[in-house]
PDB file of C-alpha atoms and ligand atoms in Angstrom:
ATOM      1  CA  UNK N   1     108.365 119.453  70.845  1.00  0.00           C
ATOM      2  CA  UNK N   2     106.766 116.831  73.218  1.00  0.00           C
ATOM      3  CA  UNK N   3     104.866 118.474  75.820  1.00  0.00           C
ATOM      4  CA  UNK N   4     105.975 116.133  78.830  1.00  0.00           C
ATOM      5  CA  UNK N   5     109.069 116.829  79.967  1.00  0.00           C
ATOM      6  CA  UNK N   6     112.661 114.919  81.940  1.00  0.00           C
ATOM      7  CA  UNK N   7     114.383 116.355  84.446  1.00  0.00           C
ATOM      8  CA  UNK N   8     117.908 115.293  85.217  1.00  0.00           C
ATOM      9  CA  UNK N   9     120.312 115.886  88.307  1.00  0.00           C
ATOM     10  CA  UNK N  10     123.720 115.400  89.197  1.00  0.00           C
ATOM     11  CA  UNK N  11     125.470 115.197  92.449  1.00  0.00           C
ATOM     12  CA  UNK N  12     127.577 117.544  91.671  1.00  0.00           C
ATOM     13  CA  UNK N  13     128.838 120.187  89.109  1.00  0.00           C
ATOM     14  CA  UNK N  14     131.727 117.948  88.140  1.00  0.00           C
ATOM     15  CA  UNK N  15     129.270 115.354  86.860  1.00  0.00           C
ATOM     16  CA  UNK N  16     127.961 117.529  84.214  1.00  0.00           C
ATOM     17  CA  UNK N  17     130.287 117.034  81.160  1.00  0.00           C
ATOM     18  CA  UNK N  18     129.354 113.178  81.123  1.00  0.00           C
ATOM     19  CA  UNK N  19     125.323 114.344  82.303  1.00  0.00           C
ATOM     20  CA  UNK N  20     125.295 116.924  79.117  1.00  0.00           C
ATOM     21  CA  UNK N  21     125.017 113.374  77.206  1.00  0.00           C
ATOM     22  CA  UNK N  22     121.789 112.895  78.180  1.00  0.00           C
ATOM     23  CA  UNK N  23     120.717 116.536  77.402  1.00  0.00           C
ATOM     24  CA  UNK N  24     122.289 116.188  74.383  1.00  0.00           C
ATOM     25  CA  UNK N  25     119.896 113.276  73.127  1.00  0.00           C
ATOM     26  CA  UNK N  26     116.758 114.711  74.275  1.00  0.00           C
ATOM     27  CA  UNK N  27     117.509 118.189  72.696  1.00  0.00           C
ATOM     28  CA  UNK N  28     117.873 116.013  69.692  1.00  0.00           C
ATOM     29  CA  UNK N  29     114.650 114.225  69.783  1.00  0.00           C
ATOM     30  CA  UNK N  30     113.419 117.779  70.785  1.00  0.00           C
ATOM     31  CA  UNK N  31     112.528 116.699  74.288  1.00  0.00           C
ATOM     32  CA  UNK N  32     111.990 119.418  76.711  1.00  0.00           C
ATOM     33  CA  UNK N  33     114.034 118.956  80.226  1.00  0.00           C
ATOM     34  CA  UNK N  34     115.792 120.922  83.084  1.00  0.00           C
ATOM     35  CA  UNK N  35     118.838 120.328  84.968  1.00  0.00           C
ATOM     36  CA  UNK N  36     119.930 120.471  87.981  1.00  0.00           C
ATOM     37  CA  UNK N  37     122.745 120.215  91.019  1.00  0.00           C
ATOM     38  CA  UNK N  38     121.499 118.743  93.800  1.00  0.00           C
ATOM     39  CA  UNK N  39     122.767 115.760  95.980  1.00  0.00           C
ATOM     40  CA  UNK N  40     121.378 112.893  98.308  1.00  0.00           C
ATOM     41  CA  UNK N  41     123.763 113.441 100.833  1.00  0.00           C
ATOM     42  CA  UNK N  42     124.934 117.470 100.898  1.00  0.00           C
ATOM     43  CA  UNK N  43     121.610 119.132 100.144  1.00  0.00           C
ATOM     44  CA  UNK N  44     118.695 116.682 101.124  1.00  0.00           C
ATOM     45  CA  UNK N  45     116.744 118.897 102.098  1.00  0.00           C
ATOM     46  CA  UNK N  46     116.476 121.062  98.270  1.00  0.00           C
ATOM     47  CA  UNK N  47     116.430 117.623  97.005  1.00  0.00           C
ATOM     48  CA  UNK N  48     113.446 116.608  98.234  1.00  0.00           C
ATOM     49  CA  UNK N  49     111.700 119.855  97.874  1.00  0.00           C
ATOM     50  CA  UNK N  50     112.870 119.610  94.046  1.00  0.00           C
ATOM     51  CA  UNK N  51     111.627 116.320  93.652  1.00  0.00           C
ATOM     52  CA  UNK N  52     107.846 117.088  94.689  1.00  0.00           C
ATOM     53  CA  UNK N  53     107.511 120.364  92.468  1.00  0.00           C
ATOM     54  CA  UNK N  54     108.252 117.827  89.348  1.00  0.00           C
ATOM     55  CA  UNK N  55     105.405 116.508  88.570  1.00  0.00           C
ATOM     56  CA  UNK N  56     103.504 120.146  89.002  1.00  0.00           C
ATOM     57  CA  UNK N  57     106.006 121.112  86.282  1.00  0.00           C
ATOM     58  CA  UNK N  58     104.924 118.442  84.076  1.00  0.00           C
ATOM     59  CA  UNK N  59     108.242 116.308  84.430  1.00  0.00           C
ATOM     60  CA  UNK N  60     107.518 112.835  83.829  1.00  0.00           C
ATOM     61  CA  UNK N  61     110.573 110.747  83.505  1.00  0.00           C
ATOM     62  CA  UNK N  62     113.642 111.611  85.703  1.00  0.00           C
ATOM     63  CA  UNK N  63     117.354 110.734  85.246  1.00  0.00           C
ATOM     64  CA  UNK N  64     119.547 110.994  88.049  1.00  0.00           C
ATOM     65  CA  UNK N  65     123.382 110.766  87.800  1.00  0.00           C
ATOM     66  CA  UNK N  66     126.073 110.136  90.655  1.00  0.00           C
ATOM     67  CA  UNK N  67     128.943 108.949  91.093  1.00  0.00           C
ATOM     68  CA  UNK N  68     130.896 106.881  94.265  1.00  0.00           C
ATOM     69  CA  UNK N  69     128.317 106.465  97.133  1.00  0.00           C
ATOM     70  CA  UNK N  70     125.860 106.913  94.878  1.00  0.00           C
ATOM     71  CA  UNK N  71     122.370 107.430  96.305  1.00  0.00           C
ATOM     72  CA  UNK N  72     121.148 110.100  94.110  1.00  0.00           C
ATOM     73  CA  UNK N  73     118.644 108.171  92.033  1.00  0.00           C
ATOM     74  CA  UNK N  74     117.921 105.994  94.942  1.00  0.00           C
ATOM     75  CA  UNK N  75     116.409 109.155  96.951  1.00  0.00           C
ATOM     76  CA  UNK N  76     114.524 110.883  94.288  1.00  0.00           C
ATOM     77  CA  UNK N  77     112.600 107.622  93.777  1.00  0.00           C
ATOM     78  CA  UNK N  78     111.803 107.283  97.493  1.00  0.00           C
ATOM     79  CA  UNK N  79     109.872 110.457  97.516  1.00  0.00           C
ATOM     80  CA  UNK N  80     107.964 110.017  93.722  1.00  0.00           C
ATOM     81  CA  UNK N  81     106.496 107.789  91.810  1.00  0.00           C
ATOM     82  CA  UNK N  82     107.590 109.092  88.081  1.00  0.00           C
ATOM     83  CA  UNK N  83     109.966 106.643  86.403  1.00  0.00           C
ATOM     84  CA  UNK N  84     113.586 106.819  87.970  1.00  0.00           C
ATOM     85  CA  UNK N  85     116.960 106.252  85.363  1.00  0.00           C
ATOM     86  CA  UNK N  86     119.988 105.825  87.217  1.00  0.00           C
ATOM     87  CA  UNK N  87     123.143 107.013  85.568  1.00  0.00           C
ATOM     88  CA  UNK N  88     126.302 105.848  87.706  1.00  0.00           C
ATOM     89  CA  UNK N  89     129.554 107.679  87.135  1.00  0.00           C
ATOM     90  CA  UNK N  90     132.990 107.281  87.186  1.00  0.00           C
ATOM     91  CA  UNK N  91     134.545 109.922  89.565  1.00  0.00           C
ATOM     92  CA  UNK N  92     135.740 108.438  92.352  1.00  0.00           C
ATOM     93  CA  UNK N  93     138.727 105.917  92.406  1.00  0.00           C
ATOM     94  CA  UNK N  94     136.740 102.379  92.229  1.00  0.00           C
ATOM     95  CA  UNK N  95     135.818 104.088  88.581  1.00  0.00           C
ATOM     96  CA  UNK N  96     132.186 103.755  88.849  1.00  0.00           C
ATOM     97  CA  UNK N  97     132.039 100.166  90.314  1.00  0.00           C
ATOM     98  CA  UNK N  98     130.991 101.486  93.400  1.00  0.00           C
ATOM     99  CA  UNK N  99     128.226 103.781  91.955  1.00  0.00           C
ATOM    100  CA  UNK N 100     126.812 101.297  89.570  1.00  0.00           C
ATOM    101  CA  UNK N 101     125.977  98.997  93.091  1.00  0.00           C
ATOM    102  CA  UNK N 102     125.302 101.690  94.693  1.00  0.00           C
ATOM    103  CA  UNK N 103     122.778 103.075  92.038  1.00  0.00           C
ATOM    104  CA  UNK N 104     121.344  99.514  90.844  1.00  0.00           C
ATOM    105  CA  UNK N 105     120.739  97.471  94.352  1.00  0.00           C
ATOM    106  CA  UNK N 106     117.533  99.412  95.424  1.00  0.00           C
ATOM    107  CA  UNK N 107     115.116  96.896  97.673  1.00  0.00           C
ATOM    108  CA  UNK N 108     112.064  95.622  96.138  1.00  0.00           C
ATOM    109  CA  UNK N 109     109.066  98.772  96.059  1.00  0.00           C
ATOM    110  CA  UNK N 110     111.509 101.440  94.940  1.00  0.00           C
ATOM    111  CA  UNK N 111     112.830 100.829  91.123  1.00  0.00           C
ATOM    112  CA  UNK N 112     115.370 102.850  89.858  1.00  0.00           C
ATOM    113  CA  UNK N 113     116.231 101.931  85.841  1.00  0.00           C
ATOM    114  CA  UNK N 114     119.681 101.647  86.063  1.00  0.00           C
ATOM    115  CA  UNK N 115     122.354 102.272  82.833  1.00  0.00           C
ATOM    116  CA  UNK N 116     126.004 102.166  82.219  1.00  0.00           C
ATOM    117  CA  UNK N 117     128.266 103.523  83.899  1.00  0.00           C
ATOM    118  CA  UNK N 118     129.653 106.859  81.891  1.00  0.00           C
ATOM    119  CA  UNK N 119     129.001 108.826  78.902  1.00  0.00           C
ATOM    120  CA  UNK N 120     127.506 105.855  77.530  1.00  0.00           C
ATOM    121  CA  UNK N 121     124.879 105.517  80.192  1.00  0.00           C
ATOM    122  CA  UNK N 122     123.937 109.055  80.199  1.00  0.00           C
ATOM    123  CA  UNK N 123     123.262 108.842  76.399  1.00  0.00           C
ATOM    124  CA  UNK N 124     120.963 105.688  77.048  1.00  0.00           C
ATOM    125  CA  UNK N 125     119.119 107.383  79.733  1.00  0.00           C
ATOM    126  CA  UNK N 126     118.233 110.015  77.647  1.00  0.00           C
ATOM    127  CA  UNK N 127     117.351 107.675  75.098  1.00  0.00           C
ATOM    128  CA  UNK N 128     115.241 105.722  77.866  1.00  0.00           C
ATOM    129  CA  UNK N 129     113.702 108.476  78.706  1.00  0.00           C
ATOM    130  CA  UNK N 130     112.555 109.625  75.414  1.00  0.00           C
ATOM    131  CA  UNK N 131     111.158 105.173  75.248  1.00  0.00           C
ATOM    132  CA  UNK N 132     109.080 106.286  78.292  1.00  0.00           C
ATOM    133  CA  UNK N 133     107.830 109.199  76.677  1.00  0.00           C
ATOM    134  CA  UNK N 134     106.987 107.591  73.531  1.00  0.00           C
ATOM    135  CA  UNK N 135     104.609 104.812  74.838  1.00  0.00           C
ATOM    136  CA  UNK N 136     101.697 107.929  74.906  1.00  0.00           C
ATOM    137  CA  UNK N 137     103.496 110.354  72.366  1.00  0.00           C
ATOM    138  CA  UNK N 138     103.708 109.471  68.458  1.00  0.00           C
ATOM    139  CA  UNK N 139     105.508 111.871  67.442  1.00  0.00           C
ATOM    140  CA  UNK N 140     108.410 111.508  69.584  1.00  0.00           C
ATOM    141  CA  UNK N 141     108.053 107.397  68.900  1.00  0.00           C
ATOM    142  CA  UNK N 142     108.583 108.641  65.147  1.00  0.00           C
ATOM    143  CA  UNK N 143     111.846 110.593  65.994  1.00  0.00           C
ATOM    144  CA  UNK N 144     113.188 107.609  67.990  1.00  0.00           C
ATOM    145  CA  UNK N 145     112.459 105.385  65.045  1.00  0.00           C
ATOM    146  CA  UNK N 146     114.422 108.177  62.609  1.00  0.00           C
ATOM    147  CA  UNK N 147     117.484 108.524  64.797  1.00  0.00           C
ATOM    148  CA  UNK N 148     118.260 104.061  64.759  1.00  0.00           C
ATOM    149  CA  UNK N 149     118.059 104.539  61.325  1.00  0.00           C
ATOM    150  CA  UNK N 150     120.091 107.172  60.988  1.00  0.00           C
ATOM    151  CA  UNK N 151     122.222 105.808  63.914  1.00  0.00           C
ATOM    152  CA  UNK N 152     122.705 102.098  61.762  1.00  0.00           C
ATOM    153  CA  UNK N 153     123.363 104.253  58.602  1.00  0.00           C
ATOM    154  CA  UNK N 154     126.296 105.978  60.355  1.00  0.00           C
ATOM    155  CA  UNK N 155     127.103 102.324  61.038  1.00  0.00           C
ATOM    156  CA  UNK N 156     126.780 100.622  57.716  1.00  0.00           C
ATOM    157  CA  UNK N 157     128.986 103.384  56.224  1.00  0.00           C
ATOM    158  CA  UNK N 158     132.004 103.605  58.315  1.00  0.00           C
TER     159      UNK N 158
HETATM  160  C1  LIG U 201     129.205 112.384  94.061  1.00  0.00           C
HETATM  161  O1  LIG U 201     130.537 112.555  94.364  1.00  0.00           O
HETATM  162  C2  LIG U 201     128.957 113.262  92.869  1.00  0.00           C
HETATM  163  O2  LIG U 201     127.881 112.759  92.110  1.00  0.00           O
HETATM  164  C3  LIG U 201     130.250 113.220  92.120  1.00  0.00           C
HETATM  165  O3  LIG U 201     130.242 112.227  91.098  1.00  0.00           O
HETATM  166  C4  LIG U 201     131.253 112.831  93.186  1.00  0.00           C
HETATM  167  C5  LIG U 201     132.302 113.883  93.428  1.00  0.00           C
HETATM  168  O4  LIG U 201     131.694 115.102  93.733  1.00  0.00           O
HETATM  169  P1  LIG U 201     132.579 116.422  93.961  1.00  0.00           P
HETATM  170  O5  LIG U 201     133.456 116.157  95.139  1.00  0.00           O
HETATM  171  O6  LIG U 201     133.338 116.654  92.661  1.00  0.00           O
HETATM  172  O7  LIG U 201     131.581 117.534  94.222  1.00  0.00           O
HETATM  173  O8  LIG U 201     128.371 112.725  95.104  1.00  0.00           O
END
């Protein structure tokens, strides 16, 4: 079990079927994370407060999924300096258009990693995350090397 940790957060409770994606991969590659409701625009206030205990909780990549005017990941990497992934979703009617804009067109000074829109994305930012991780932690490096094998096995025999 690596000792850093991710955090992730949603915008709201509907997100988190296609957010469990990401928890899903970094329980795999036995990644320690919490998660967490909170939104840019309905609870700023907890967001920011959550944002600046992360780092105390040794939290050091974050993911951060929305969906429509989606500022989520935008805000949490205004206030911190820990490596932002920006999951747009597909829950409003422009399908996740909208988010993925809204999510990937931060101004120069404030990065946010941004990743498909979807279950797809989620699964890559946990995957990202776990990259980030791995630069300073062999162990979960080895793991990430063991699941694209495993991953282009699955492929080779279908
Ligand atoms: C966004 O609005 C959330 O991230 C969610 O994707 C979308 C809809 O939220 P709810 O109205 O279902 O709470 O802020």
């Amino acid at each position: 079990m690596s000792r850093d940790k991710v955090a992730i957060v949603m915008g709201s409770a509907s997100d988190r079927p296609v957010m469990e994606k990401a928890a899903e991969t970094l329980t795999r590659l036995g990644i320690e994370h919490e998660m967490r409701v909170l939104s840019a625009h309905r609870t700023p206030n907890a967001l920011r407060e959550w944002v600046d205990g992360l780092e105390i909780r040794g939290v050091r990549v974050v993911i951060a999924g929305a969906g429509g005017a989606a500022h989520l990941a935008g805000a949490v990497a205004a206030h911190t300096t820990l490596p932002v992934i920006g999951v747009p979703l597909a829950s409003s009617p422009l399908n996740g258009l909208d988010a993925l804009l809204s999510t990937v067109q931060m101004p120069r000074g404030v990065p946010v990693a941004t990743v498909a829109i979807g279950e797809a994305g989620a699964a890559n930012a946990g995957l990202l995350a776990a990259q980030i991780l791995g630069v300073a932690d062999d162990a979960v490096r080895e793991k990430l090397k063991a699941d694209r094998k495993a991953q282009a096995q699955k492929v080779l025999e279908s």
